[in-house]
Coordinates of C-alpha atoms in Angstrom, one line a residue:
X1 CA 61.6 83.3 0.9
X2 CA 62.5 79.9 -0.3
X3 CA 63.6 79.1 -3.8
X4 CA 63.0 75.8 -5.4
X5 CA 65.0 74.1 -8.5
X6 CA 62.0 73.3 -10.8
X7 CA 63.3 71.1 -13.2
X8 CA 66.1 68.5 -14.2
X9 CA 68.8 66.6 -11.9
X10 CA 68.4 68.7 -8.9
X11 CA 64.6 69.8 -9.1
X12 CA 63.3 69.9 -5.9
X13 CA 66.3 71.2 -4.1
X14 CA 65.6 74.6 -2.1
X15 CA 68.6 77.1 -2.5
X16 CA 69.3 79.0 0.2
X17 CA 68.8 83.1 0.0
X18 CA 71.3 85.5 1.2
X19 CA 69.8 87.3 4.0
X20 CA 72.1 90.6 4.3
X21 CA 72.8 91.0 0.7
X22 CA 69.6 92.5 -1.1
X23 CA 68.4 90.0 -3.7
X24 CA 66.0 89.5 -6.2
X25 CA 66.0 85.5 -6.8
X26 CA 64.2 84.9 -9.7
X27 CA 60.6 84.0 -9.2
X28 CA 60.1 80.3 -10.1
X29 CA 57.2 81.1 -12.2
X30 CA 60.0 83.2 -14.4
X31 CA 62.2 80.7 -14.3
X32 CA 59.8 77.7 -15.2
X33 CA 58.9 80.3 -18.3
X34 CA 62.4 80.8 -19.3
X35 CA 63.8 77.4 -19.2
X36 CA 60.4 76.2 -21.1
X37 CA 60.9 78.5 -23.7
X38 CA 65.2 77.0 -24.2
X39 CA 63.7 73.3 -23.9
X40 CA 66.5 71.5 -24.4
X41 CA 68.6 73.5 -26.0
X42 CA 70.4 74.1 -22.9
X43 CA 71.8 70.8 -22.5
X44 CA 75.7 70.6 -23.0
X45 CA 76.0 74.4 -23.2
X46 CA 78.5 77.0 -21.2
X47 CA 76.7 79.4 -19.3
X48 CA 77.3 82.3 -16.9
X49 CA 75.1 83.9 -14.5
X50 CA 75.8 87.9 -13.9
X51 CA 74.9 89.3 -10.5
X52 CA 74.0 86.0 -9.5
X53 CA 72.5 86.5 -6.1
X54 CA 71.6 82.9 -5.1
X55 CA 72.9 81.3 -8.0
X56 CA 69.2 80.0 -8.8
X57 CA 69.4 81.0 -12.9
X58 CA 72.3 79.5 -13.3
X59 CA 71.7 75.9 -10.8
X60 CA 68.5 75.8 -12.8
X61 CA 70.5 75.7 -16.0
X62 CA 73.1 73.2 -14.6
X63 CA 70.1 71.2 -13.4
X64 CA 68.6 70.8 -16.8
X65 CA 71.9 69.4 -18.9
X66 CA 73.9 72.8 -19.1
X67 CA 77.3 72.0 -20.0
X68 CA 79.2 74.4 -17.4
X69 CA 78.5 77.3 -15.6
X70 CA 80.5 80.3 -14.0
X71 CA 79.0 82.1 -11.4
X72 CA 79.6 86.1 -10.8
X73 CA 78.6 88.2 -8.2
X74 CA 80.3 90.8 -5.8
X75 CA 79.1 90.0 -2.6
X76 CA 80.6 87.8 -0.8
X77 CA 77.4 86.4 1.0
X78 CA 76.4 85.8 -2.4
X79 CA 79.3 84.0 -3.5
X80 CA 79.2 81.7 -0.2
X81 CA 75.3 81.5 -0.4
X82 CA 75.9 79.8 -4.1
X83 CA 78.7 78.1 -2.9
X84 CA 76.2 76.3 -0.7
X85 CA 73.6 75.7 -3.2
X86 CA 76.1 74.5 -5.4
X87 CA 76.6 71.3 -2.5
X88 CA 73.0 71.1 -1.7
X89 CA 72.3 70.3 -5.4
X90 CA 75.1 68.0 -6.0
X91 CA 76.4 70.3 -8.8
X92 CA 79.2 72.0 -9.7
X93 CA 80.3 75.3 -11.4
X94 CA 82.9 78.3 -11.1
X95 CA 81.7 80.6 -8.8
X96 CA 84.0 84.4 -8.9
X97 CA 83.8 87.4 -6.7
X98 CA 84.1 90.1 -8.9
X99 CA 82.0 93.0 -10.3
X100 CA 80.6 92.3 -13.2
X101 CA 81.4 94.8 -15.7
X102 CA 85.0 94.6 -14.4
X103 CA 84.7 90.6 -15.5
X104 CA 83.0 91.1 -18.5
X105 CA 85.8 93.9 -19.7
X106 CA 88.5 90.9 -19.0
X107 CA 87.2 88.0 -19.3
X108 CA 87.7 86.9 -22.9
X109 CA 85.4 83.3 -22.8
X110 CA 82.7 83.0 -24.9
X111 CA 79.0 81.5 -23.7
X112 CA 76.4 80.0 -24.9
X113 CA 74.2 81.2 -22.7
X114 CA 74.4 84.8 -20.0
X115 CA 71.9 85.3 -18.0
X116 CA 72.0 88.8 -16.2
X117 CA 69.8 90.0 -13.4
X118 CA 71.1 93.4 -12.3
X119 CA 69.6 95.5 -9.4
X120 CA 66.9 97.0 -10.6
X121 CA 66.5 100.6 -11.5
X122 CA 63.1 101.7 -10.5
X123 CA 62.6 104.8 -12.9
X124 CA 60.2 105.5 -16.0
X125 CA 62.9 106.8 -17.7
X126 CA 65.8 105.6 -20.4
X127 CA 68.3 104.0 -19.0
X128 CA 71.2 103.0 -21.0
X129 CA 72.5 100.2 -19.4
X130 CA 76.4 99.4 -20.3
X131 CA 76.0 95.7 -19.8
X132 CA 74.6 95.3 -23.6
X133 CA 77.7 96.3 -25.3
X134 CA 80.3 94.5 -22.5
X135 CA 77.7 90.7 -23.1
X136 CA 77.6 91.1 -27.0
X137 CA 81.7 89.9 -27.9
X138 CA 81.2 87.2 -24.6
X139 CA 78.3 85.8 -26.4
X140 CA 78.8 82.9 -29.0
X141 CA 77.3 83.9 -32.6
X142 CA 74.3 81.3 -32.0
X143 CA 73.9 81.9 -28.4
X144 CA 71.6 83.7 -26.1
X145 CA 71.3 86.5 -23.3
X146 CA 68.6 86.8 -20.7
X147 CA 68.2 89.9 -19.0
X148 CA 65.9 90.7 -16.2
X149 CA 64.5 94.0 -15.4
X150 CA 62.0 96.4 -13.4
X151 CA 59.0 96.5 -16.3
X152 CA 58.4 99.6 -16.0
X153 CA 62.2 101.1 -17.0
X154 CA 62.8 101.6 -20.6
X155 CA 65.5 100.0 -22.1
X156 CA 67.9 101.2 -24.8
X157 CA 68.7 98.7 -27.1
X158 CA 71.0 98.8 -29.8
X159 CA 70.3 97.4 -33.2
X160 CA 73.3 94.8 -32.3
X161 CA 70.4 92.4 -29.9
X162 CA 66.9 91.1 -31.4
X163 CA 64.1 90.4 -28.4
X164 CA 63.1 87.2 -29.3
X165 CA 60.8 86.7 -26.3
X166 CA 59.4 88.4 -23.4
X167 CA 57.9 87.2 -20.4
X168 CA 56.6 89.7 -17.3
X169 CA 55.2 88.9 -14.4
X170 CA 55.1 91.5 -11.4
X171 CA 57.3 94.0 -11.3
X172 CA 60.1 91.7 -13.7
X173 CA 60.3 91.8 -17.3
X174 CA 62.5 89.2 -19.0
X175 CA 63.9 90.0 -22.5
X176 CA 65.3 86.8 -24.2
X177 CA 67.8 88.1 -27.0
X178 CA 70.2 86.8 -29.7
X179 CA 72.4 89.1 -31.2
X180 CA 72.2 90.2 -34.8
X181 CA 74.5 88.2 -37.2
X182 CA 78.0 89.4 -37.1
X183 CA 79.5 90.0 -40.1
X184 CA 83.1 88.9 -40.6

């Protein structure tokens, strides 16, 4: 499988794929969907890219005019794999091996932009995914989170997140959410 940059800087490039480590890169058609629908919003803003895989959400991102990104993943191929793709495309970002709830419990930056493509759970049931609640204080007041998921699960979601788009195609279903004014 070979994964292409489709827009910006670096569009183009193809990333490399881990090859032990199963991954699910994200399709270009929802990639070229999700960075349509941002436009150019993106540009100059901090991003991070949970179970990153091949680092192709977040390359994309630094591609079209994002600002920073930090790449996490806990797979070593992975992190080498993005590493690489990092070079290849002439771009650069922080790229941590590290699970990613442990991160998200202590890292304390906020983003812009999170994009998080867990391994999928392939069950018709509810699934209460933790990742919701650990994104919500890493995620700037104005920003947005972009989670990708097996279609047919059905997701939890608390009244902190409103879906302001969805996109599908296959088997992946992509919620784009901003999170419900905080009062303070």
């Amino acid at each position: 499988m070979s994964i292409r940059i489709t827009g910006g800087i670096a569009k183009g490039i193809i990333l490399k794929v881990p090859k032990k480590t199963p991954v699910r890169p994200a399709l270009s058609k929802i990639r070229a969907a999700i960075f349509s629908s941002l436009g150019n919003w993106i540009e100059g803003k901090k991003v991070v890219d949970l179970f990153a895989g091949s680092g192709s959400l977040g390359i994309e991102a630094l591609s079209r005019g994002a600002l920073s990104c930090t790449f996490i993943d806990k797979s070593k191929e992975c992190i080498e794999c993005i590493k690489i793709n990092l070079k290849k495309a002439h771009l650069e970002g922080v790229v941590i091996l590290e699970d990613v709830y442990k991160f998200l419990k202590l890292d304390e930056a906020q983003y812009d932009l999170i994009f998080a493509s867990p391994p999928y759970f392939k069950e018709s049931k509810p699934l209460d995914d933790p990742l919701f609640s650990l994104v919500y204080p890493r995620l700037n007041p104005d920003g947005i989170f972009i989670y990708e998921f097996f279609s047919k699960n059905i997701i939890q979601l608390s009244d902190s997140w409103t879906i302001i788009r969805e996109k599908s195609a296959g088997e992946t279903k992509v919620w784009i959410l901003k999170p419900v004014s905080r009062s303070g």
